[in-house]
Coordinates of C-alpha atoms in Angstrom, one line a residue:
M45 CA 8.3 10.6 -29.9
S46 CA 8.2 8.2 -32.8
S47 CA 7.3 4.5 -32.3
A48 CA 10.9 3.5 -32.8
E49 CA 12.0 5.9 -30.0
T50 CA 9.2 4.7 -27.7
L51 CA 10.3 1.1 -28.3
L52 CA 13.9 2.0 -27.6
M53 CA 12.9 3.7 -24.3
I54 CA 10.9 0.7 -23.2
S55 CA 13.8 -1.6 -24.1
I56 CA 16.2 0.5 -22.0
F57 CA 13.8 0.3 -19.1
L58 CA 13.3 -3.5 -19.3
V59 CA 17.0 -4.2 -19.6
T60 CA 17.7 -2.0 -16.6
V61 CA 15.0 -3.8 -14.5
I62 CA 16.5 -7.1 -15.4
F63 CA 20.0 -6.0 -14.3
V64 CA 18.6 -4.5 -11.1
M65 CA 16.9 -7.8 -10.2
W66 CA 19.7 -10.1 -11.5
R67 CA 22.6 -8.1 -10.1
P68 CA 25.3 -10.2 -11.8
R69 CA 28.5 -10.6 -9.8
G70 CA 26.7 -8.7 -6.9
I71 CA 26.9 -5.3 -8.6
N72 CA 25.2 -2.5 -6.9
E73 CA 21.7 -1.7 -8.3
A74 CA 22.8 1.9 -8.8
L75 CA 25.2 0.9 -11.6
P76 CA 22.8 -0.3 -14.2
T77 CA 20.3 2.4 -13.4
S78 CA 22.9 5.2 -13.7
I79 CA 24.2 3.8 -17.0
A80 CA 20.6 3.7 -18.3
A81 CA 19.9 7.2 -17.0
A82 CA 23.0 8.6 -18.7
T83 CA 21.9 6.9 -21.9
V84 CA 18.4 8.4 -21.7
L85 CA 19.9 11.9 -21.1
V86 CA 22.4 11.5 -24.0
I87 CA 19.7 10.4 -26.4
G88 CA 17.5 13.3 -25.3
F89 CA 14.5 11.4 -23.9
V90 CA 14.8 13.6 -20.8
P91 CA 15.9 17.2 -21.3
L92 CA 18.8 18.4 -19.1
T93 CA 16.5 21.3 -17.9
D94 CA 14.4 18.7 -16.0
M95 CA 17.4 17.6 -13.9
V96 CA 16.9 20.1 -11.1
S97 CA 13.2 19.3 -10.6
I98 CA 13.9 15.6 -10.6
L99 CA 16.7 16.0 -8.0
K100 CA 14.4 18.1 -5.8
I101 CA 11.7 15.3 -5.9
V102 CA 14.2 12.5 -5.2
S103 CA 16.8 13.9 -2.9
G104 CA 14.6 14.5 0.2
A105 CA 13.1 11.0 0.1
S106 CA 16.5 9.3 -0.5
I107 CA 18.2 11.3 2.4
T108 CA 15.4 10.3 4.8
I109 CA 15.7 6.6 3.9
L110 CA 19.5 6.8 4.1
S111 CA 19.4 8.5 7.5
T112 CA 17.2 5.7 8.9
I113 CA 19.7 3.1 7.7
V114 CA 22.5 5.1 9.4
M115 CA 20.5 4.9 12.7
S116 CA 20.1 1.2 12.3
I117 CA 23.9 0.8 11.8
V118 CA 24.4 2.7 15.1
L119 CA 21.8 0.6 17.0
E120 CA 23.3 -2.6 15.7
S121 CA 26.8 -1.6 16.9
I122 CA 25.5 -1.1 20.5
G123 CA 23.9 -4.5 20.6
F124 CA 20.2 -3.8 19.9
F125 CA 19.7 -6.4 17.1
R126 CA 21.7 -9.0 19.0
W127 CA 19.5 -8.3 22.0
A128 CA 16.4 -8.7 19.9
A129 CA 17.6 -12.1 18.5
L130 CA 18.2 -13.4 22.0
N131 CA 14.9 -12.2 23.3
L132 CA 13.0 -13.8 20.5
A133 CA 14.3 -17.2 21.6
I134 CA 13.9 -16.5 25.4
K135 CA 10.4 -15.0 25.3
A136 CA 8.9 -17.6 23.0
K137 CA 9.5 -20.1 25.9
G138 CA 9.9 -23.1 23.8
S139 CA 6.7 -22.5 21.7
G140 CA 7.0 -22.4 17.9
V141 CA 3.6 -20.6 17.7
L142 CA 4.8 -17.8 20.0
L143 CA 8.1 -17.6 18.1
F144 CA 6.1 -17.2 14.9
W145 CA 4.1 -14.2 16.2
Y146 CA 7.2 -12.6 17.9
I147 CA 9.1 -12.8 14.6
N148 CA 6.3 -11.2 12.7
L149 CA 5.9 -8.5 15.3
L150 CA 9.6 -7.8 15.1
C151 CA 9.6 -7.6 11.3
F152 CA 6.6 -5.3 11.3
L153 CA 8.1 -2.9 13.9
M154 CA 11.5 -2.8 12.2
T155 CA 9.9 -1.6 8.9
L156 CA 7.7 0.8 10.8
F157 CA 10.6 2.4 12.5
F158 CA 13.2 2.1 9.7
N159 CA 12.2 1.1 6.2
N160 CA 11.4 -2.1 4.3
D161 CA 14.8 -2.7 2.7
G162 CA 16.6 -1.9 5.9
S163 CA 14.2 -4.1 7.9
I164 CA 14.9 -7.1 5.6
L165 CA 18.7 -6.6 6.0
I166 CA 18.3 -6.4 9.7
T167 CA 15.7 -9.0 10.6
T168 CA 16.6 -11.8 8.2
P169 CA 20.0 -12.5 9.8
I170 CA 18.4 -12.1 13.2
I171 CA 15.8 -14.8 12.4
I172 CA 18.3 -17.1 10.8
H173 CA 20.6 -16.8 13.8
T174 CA 17.7 -17.3 16.3
L175 CA 16.4 -20.4 14.4
S176 CA 19.9 -21.9 14.1
M177 CA 20.5 -21.2 17.8
L178 CA 17.4 -23.2 18.6
K179 CA 18.7 -26.0 16.3
L180 CA 15.6 -26.1 14.1
K181 CA 15.9 -28.2 10.9
P182 CA 16.0 -26.5 7.5
H183 CA 12.3 -27.2 6.7
Q184 CA 11.3 -25.9 10.1
K185 CA 12.9 -22.5 9.3
V186 CA 10.8 -21.9 6.2
P187 CA 7.6 -20.7 7.9
F188 CA 9.4 -18.2 10.0
L189 CA 11.5 -16.8 7.2
I190 CA 8.8 -16.5 4.6
S191 CA 6.2 -14.9 7.0
G192 CA 8.8 -12.5 8.4
A193 CA 9.8 -11.4 4.9
L194 CA 6.2 -10.9 3.7
V195 CA 5.2 -8.9 6.8
A196 CA 8.3 -6.8 6.8
T197 CA 7.8 -5.8 3.2
A198 CA 4.1 -5.2 3.4
A199 CA 4.6 -3.1 6.6
S200 CA 6.0 -0.3 4.5
A201 CA 2.4 0.6 3.5
P202 CA 0.9 2.1 6.7
I203 CA 3.1 5.2 6.9
G204 CA 4.8 7.1 4.1
V205 CA 8.3 7.1 5.4
S206 CA 8.9 3.4 5.4
N207 CA 9.4 3.1 1.6
L208 CA 11.5 5.1 -0.8
A209 CA 8.9 4.9 -3.6
N210 CA 6.1 6.1 -1.2
L211 CA 8.1 9.1 -0.2
I212 CA 9.0 10.2 -3.7
S213 CA 5.4 9.8 -4.9
L214 CA 3.9 11.7 -2.0
Q215 CA 5.4 14.9 -3.3
I216 CA 4.0 14.3 -6.8
V217 CA 0.4 14.0 -5.6
G218 CA 0.6 16.7 -2.9
L219 CA -0.1 14.4 0.0
D220 CA 1.5 15.1 3.4
L221 CA 2.5 12.4 5.8
N222 CA -0.2 12.9 8.4
T223 CA -3.0 12.8 5.8
Y224 CA -1.4 9.7 4.2
A225 CA -1.3 8.0 7.6
K226 CA -5.0 8.9 8.4
M227 CA -6.2 7.6 5.1
M228 CA -3.9 4.6 4.8
F229 CA -3.0 3.2 8.2
V230 CA -6.3 1.3 8.9
P231 CA -6.8 -0.2 5.3
S232 CA -3.2 -1.3 5.0
M233 CA -3.2 -2.8 8.6
L234 CA -6.3 -4.8 7.6
G235 CA -4.3 -6.3 4.7
I236 CA -1.3 -7.0 6.8
G237 CA -3.4 -8.5 9.5
C238 CA -5.1 -10.7 6.9
M239 CA -1.7 -11.7 5.6
A240 CA -0.3 -12.6 9.0
L241 CA -3.4 -14.7 9.9
M242 CA -3.3 -16.6 6.6
L243 CA 0.4 -17.3 7.0
F244 CA -0.4 -18.7 10.5
L245 CA -3.2 -20.9 9.1
I246 CA -1.0 -22.2 6.3
F247 CA 2.0 -22.9 8.5
R248 CA 0.2 -23.8 11.7
K249 CA 1.2 -27.5 11.5
D250 CA 4.8 -26.7 10.8
I251 CA 5.1 -24.1 13.6
S252 CA 3.3 -26.2 16.2
I253 CA 6.6 -27.4 17.5
G254 CA 8.4 -27.2 20.8
Y255 CA 12.1 -26.7 21.2
K256 CA 14.5 -27.2 24.1
T257 CA 15.1 -24.2 26.3
N258 CA 17.3 -25.9 28.9
M259 CA 20.2 -23.6 27.9
N260 CA 20.5 -20.7 30.2
Q261 CA 20.6 -17.1 29.1
Q262 CA 24.3 -16.6 29.7
F263 CA 25.1 -19.6 27.5
M264 CA 23.0 -18.1 24.7
I265 CA 24.6 -14.7 25.0
E266 CA 28.1 -16.0 24.9
N267 CA 27.4 -18.0 21.8
S268 CA 25.4 -15.5 19.8
S269 CA 27.7 -12.7 18.4
M270 CA 26.2 -11.4 15.2
R271 CA 29.3 -11.7 13.1
S272 CA 27.4 -12.6 10.0
H273 CA 25.1 -9.7 10.2
P274 CA 25.4 -7.5 7.1
L275 CA 25.4 -4.3 9.2
S276 CA 27.7 -5.7 11.9
S277 CA 30.7 -3.5 12.8
R278 CA 32.3 -5.6 15.6
P279 CA 31.5 -8.6 17.6
Q280 CA 29.8 -7.9 21.0
Q281 CA 31.6 -9.1 24.0
G282 CA 29.5 -11.1 26.5
T283 CA 26.8 -9.1 28.1
D284 CA 28.6 -5.8 28.0
I285 CA 25.6 -3.6 27.0
D286 CA 25.3 0.0 28.2
W287 CA 21.6 -0.1 29.1
K288 CA 21.4 3.6 29.7
M289 CA 22.8 4.4 26.3
F290 CA 20.6 1.6 24.9
R291 CA 17.4 3.3 26.2
I292 CA 18.5 6.8 25.1
S293 CA 19.2 5.6 21.6
I294 CA 15.8 3.9 21.3
G295 CA 14.2 7.1 22.6
V296 CA 16.0 9.1 19.8
V297 CA 14.8 6.7 17.1
I298 CA 11.2 7.0 18.4
A299 CA 11.3 10.8 18.8
T300 CA 12.8 11.1 15.2
R301 CA 10.0 9.0 13.8
L302 CA 7.3 10.9 15.6
S303 CA 8.8 14.2 14.5
F304 CA 8.1 13.4 10.9
F305 CA 4.4 13.7 11.6
V306 CA 4.6 16.5 14.2
L307 CA 6.6 18.7 11.8
A308 CA 4.8 17.9 8.6
P309 CA 2.0 20.5 9.2
L310 CA 4.7 23.1 9.6
G311 CA 6.1 22.4 6.1
I312 CA 9.4 21.0 7.4
P313 CA 10.7 18.2 5.1
T314 CA 11.2 14.8 6.6
E315 CA 14.9 14.8 5.7
W316 CA 15.8 17.4 8.3
P317 CA 14.6 15.6 11.4
A318 CA 16.0 12.4 9.9
I319 CA 19.4 13.9 9.5
I320 CA 19.4 15.4 12.9
G321 CA 18.3 12.1 14.5
A322 CA 21.1 10.2 12.8
I323 CA 23.7 12.8 13.8
I324 CA 22.5 12.7 17.5
L325 CA 22.8 8.9 17.6
I326 CA 26.3 9.0 16.1
L327 CA 27.4 11.7 18.6
I328 CA 25.8 9.8 21.6
R329 CA 27.7 6.6 20.6
W330 CA 30.9 8.6 20.0
F331 CA 30.7 10.2 23.5
K332 CA 29.6 7.1 25.4
K333 CA 31.6 4.3 23.5
Q334 CA 34.4 6.3 21.8
I335 CA 33.3 4.8 18.5
G336 CA 33.7 7.3 15.7
P337 CA 31.6 7.6 12.6
A338 CA 34.0 5.6 10.4
D339 CA 31.8 2.5 10.3
V340 CA 28.7 4.6 9.4
L341 CA 30.5 6.2 6.6
R342 CA 31.8 2.8 5.3
K343 CA 28.5 0.9 5.6
S344 CA 25.9 3.4 4.6
P345 CA 24.5 2.7 1.2
W346 CA 25.3 6.2 -0.3
S347 CA 24.4 4.8 -3.7
I348 CA 20.7 4.9 -2.8
I349 CA 20.6 8.6 -3.8
L350 CA 22.2 7.8 -7.2
F351 CA 19.8 4.8 -7.6
A352 CA 16.7 6.8 -6.9
F353 CA 17.8 9.8 -9.0
S354 CA 18.7 7.5 -12.0
M355 CA 15.5 5.4 -11.7
Y356 CA 13.4 8.6 -11.7
I357 CA 15.2 9.8 -14.9
I358 CA 14.4 6.5 -16.6
I359 CA 10.7 6.7 -15.4
Y360 CA 10.5 10.3 -16.7
G361 CA 11.9 9.0 -20.0
L362 CA 9.1 6.5 -20.1
H363 CA 6.6 9.2 -19.3
N364 CA 7.9 11.3 -22.1
S365 CA 7.8 8.3 -24.5
G366 CA 4.1 7.9 -24.0
M367 CA 3.9 5.1 -21.4
T368 CA 1.8 7.1 -19.0
A369 CA -0.4 8.4 -21.8
L370 CA -1.1 4.8 -22.8
I371 CA -2.1 4.0 -19.2
V372 CA -4.3 7.1 -19.0
K373 CA -6.0 6.2 -22.3
Q374 CA -6.7 2.6 -21.2
F375 CA -7.7 3.1 -17.6
G376 CA -8.4 6.8 -17.1
D377 CA -12.2 6.7 -17.8
T378 CA -12.6 3.7 -15.5
V379 CA -10.6 5.3 -12.7
A380 CA -12.7 8.5 -13.0
T381 CA -16.0 6.6 -12.7
S382 CA -16.0 6.3 -8.9
P383 CA -13.7 5.7 -5.9
F384 CA -14.5 2.0 -6.0
H385 CA -13.4 1.7 -9.7
A386 CA -10.3 3.9 -9.0
I387 CA -9.1 1.9 -6.1
F388 CA -9.5 -1.6 -7.6
T389 CA -8.3 -0.5 -11.1
M390 CA -5.1 1.1 -9.8
G391 CA -4.5 -1.4 -7.1
G392 CA -4.8 -4.3 -9.6
L393 CA -2.7 -2.5 -12.3
L394 CA 0.1 -1.8 -9.9
T395 CA 0.1 -5.4 -8.7
V396 CA 0.6 -6.6 -12.2
L397 CA 3.2 -4.0 -13.1
S398 CA 5.1 -4.5 -9.8
N399 CA 5.4 -8.3 -10.2
L400 CA 6.5 -8.0 -13.8
C401 CA 9.0 -5.2 -13.4
N402 CA 9.5 -4.3 -9.7
N403 CA 7.5 -2.0 -7.6
L404 CA 9.8 1.1 -7.4
P405 CA 9.5 2.0 -11.1
S406 CA 5.9 0.8 -11.2
V407 CA 4.6 3.0 -8.4
M408 CA 6.3 6.0 -10.1
I409 CA 4.7 5.2 -13.4
G410 CA 1.3 4.8 -11.8
T411 CA 1.6 8.1 -9.9
L412 CA 2.6 10.0 -13.0
S413 CA -0.3 8.4 -14.8
I414 CA -2.8 9.4 -12.1
K415 CA -1.6 13.0 -12.3
E416 CA -2.5 13.1 -15.9
M417 CA -6.0 11.6 -15.5
G418 CA -7.6 15.0 -14.6
L419 CA -9.1 13.6 -11.4
D420 CA -10.3 15.8 -8.5
L421 CA -8.0 16.0 -5.5
H422 CA -9.7 13.3 -3.4
L423 CA -10.0 10.8 -6.2
Q424 CA -6.4 11.5 -7.2
Q425 CA -5.2 10.8 -3.7
I426 CA -7.2 7.6 -3.1
S427 CA -6.0 6.3 -6.5
Y428 CA -2.5 7.0 -5.4
L429 CA -3.1 5.1 -2.1
A430 CA -4.4 2.1 -4.1
N431 CA -1.2 2.5 -6.1
V432 CA 0.8 2.0 -2.9
I433 CA -1.2 -1.0 -1.7
G434 CA -0.7 -2.7 -5.1
A435 CA 3.0 -1.8 -5.0
D436 CA 3.7 -2.7 -1.3
I437 CA 1.3 -5.7 -0.8
G438 CA 0.3 -6.9 -4.3
S439 CA 3.9 -6.9 -5.4
L440 CA 4.8 -9.8 -3.1
I441 CA 3.4 -12.5 -5.3
L442 CA 6.8 -12.9 -7.0
P443 CA 10.2 -12.3 -5.4
M444 CA 11.2 -9.8 -8.1
G445 CA 8.2 -7.6 -7.2
T446 CA 10.2 -5.6 -4.6
L447 CA 13.9 -4.8 -4.0
A448 CA 13.3 -5.9 -0.4
S449 CA 12.3 -9.4 -1.5
L450 CA 15.3 -9.7 -3.8
L451 CA 17.6 -8.6 -0.9
W452 CA 15.9 -11.3 1.3
M453 CA 16.6 -14.1 -1.3
H454 CA 20.2 -12.8 -1.6
T455 CA 20.6 -12.9 2.2
L456 CA 19.3 -16.4 2.5
R457 CA 21.8 -17.5 -0.2
Q458 CA 24.6 -15.9 1.8
H459 CA 23.6 -17.9 4.8
N460 CA 23.2 -21.1 2.9
V461 CA 19.4 -21.3 3.6
P462 CA 17.6 -23.1 0.7
M463 CA 14.7 -21.2 -0.7
H464 CA 13.5 -21.5 -4.3
W465 CA 10.9 -19.5 -6.1
G466 CA 8.5 -22.5 -6.2
K467 CA 8.4 -22.8 -2.5
Y468 CA 7.9 -19.0 -2.1
L469 CA 5.1 -18.9 -4.8
Q470 CA 3.2 -21.8 -3.2
V471 CA 2.6 -19.4 -0.2
T472 CA 2.3 -16.0 -1.9
I473 CA -0.2 -17.1 -4.6
V474 CA -2.7 -17.9 -1.8
V475 CA -1.8 -15.2 0.7
V476 CA -1.2 -12.1 -1.3
P477 CA -4.3 -11.8 -3.5
L478 CA -6.7 -12.1 -0.6
S479 CA -4.6 -9.7 1.5
L480 CA -4.6 -7.2 -1.4
F481 CA -8.4 -7.5 -1.8
V482 CA -9.0 -6.9 2.0
S483 CA -6.7 -3.9 2.0
L484 CA -8.2 -2.3 -1.2
L485 CA -11.8 -2.9 0.1
G486 CA -10.7 -1.4 3.5
L487 CA -9.4 1.6 1.6
F488 CA -12.7 2.1 -0.2
I489 CA -14.8 1.8 3.0
W490 CA -12.4 3.8 5.1
T491 CA -12.1 6.7 2.7
S492 CA -15.8 6.7 1.9
Y493 CA -17.1 7.0 5.4
V494 CA -14.3 8.8 7.3
S495 CA -13.8 12.5 6.8
F496 CA -10.3 13.8 6.2

């Protein structure tokens, strides 16, 4: 491509990222990306012959994420998330410190069992509802909300199926889910643990509060319908929860998640068990509650497939315009020097890129660049894992670093919870860099001394 064409491609990319983060009038993020992708195809930056291979890379990951969101919609409709909100307040027993750790544990598990974007959409209203139910003042809510959002987003790093970008990139570097988890779980958990501990130390004075618990459980239940929840399909009535169905549904979710790793060595793509698990949950609810799939069809973000497909076309256009070649030229020799240089170079680069232009396109650009560096398989894979740490943990310095963070800010505005960038940055500028360093150092030590 000529320099003018390269500049045009970069301009298309930057304008697209701005619209994805800004979302004027609440437009779906798939709209600007699909317009940009169509422009890239018409201009010829990406040949039409590449469309099939792009769809093959993107579709499986998108369907897996979409299926987990479908499962979360079904679980919400039978009272799971409402039950979680009530139990946060009850089990904390009037202690702000206990409530802090319970909220962080909830956010971590939600991302682990669903995905980071879905976790933010699920847990943020739960936390807001719980804190409001406990009559905490606005400034008292901040520690719980910020810490929950950071942990929920960072928790997409330990396993490959909790993040759309991770899943797409796994196919590019030829890494299966089990190997990813073996190499990544410990290092990323070190970073997440460091993050949670630092958040606790920063907020310890603010969360060292007691709140009244003289309300009985029945009163709490009768006054806690999740009407404002973005996934809510209908208000729950009193304590009418079918506990047998509740346990079966949770069992299906856990079994589906485990099947990703069990079936990976057999070469079965993650989308198949994900689809089957979602269908089973829908059928169980239909049989037990006589609730059809209409709400699932209506509430599922079908646009996620179009968004991922369009974004990958744009990234492929950047790749063809020489962006990845530039990264290879600037950083390739350093990355090839040693695992230590590879990990900290790619982790640092992805942190910067993600905070400037969002982590989804950044991790794709980084992965394509790694593929062109001529690295041996092991060095290529650990460079990719450093990529992910930078994109999942390092990206949290600014709210625009991840789509999940942007969704979190949007959800807070919907619930009239004040949260400005300055307040967010005061926390992340201290917490994120150290957590990133701990995770990257953990990756270097773990992959150097543990055989895979």
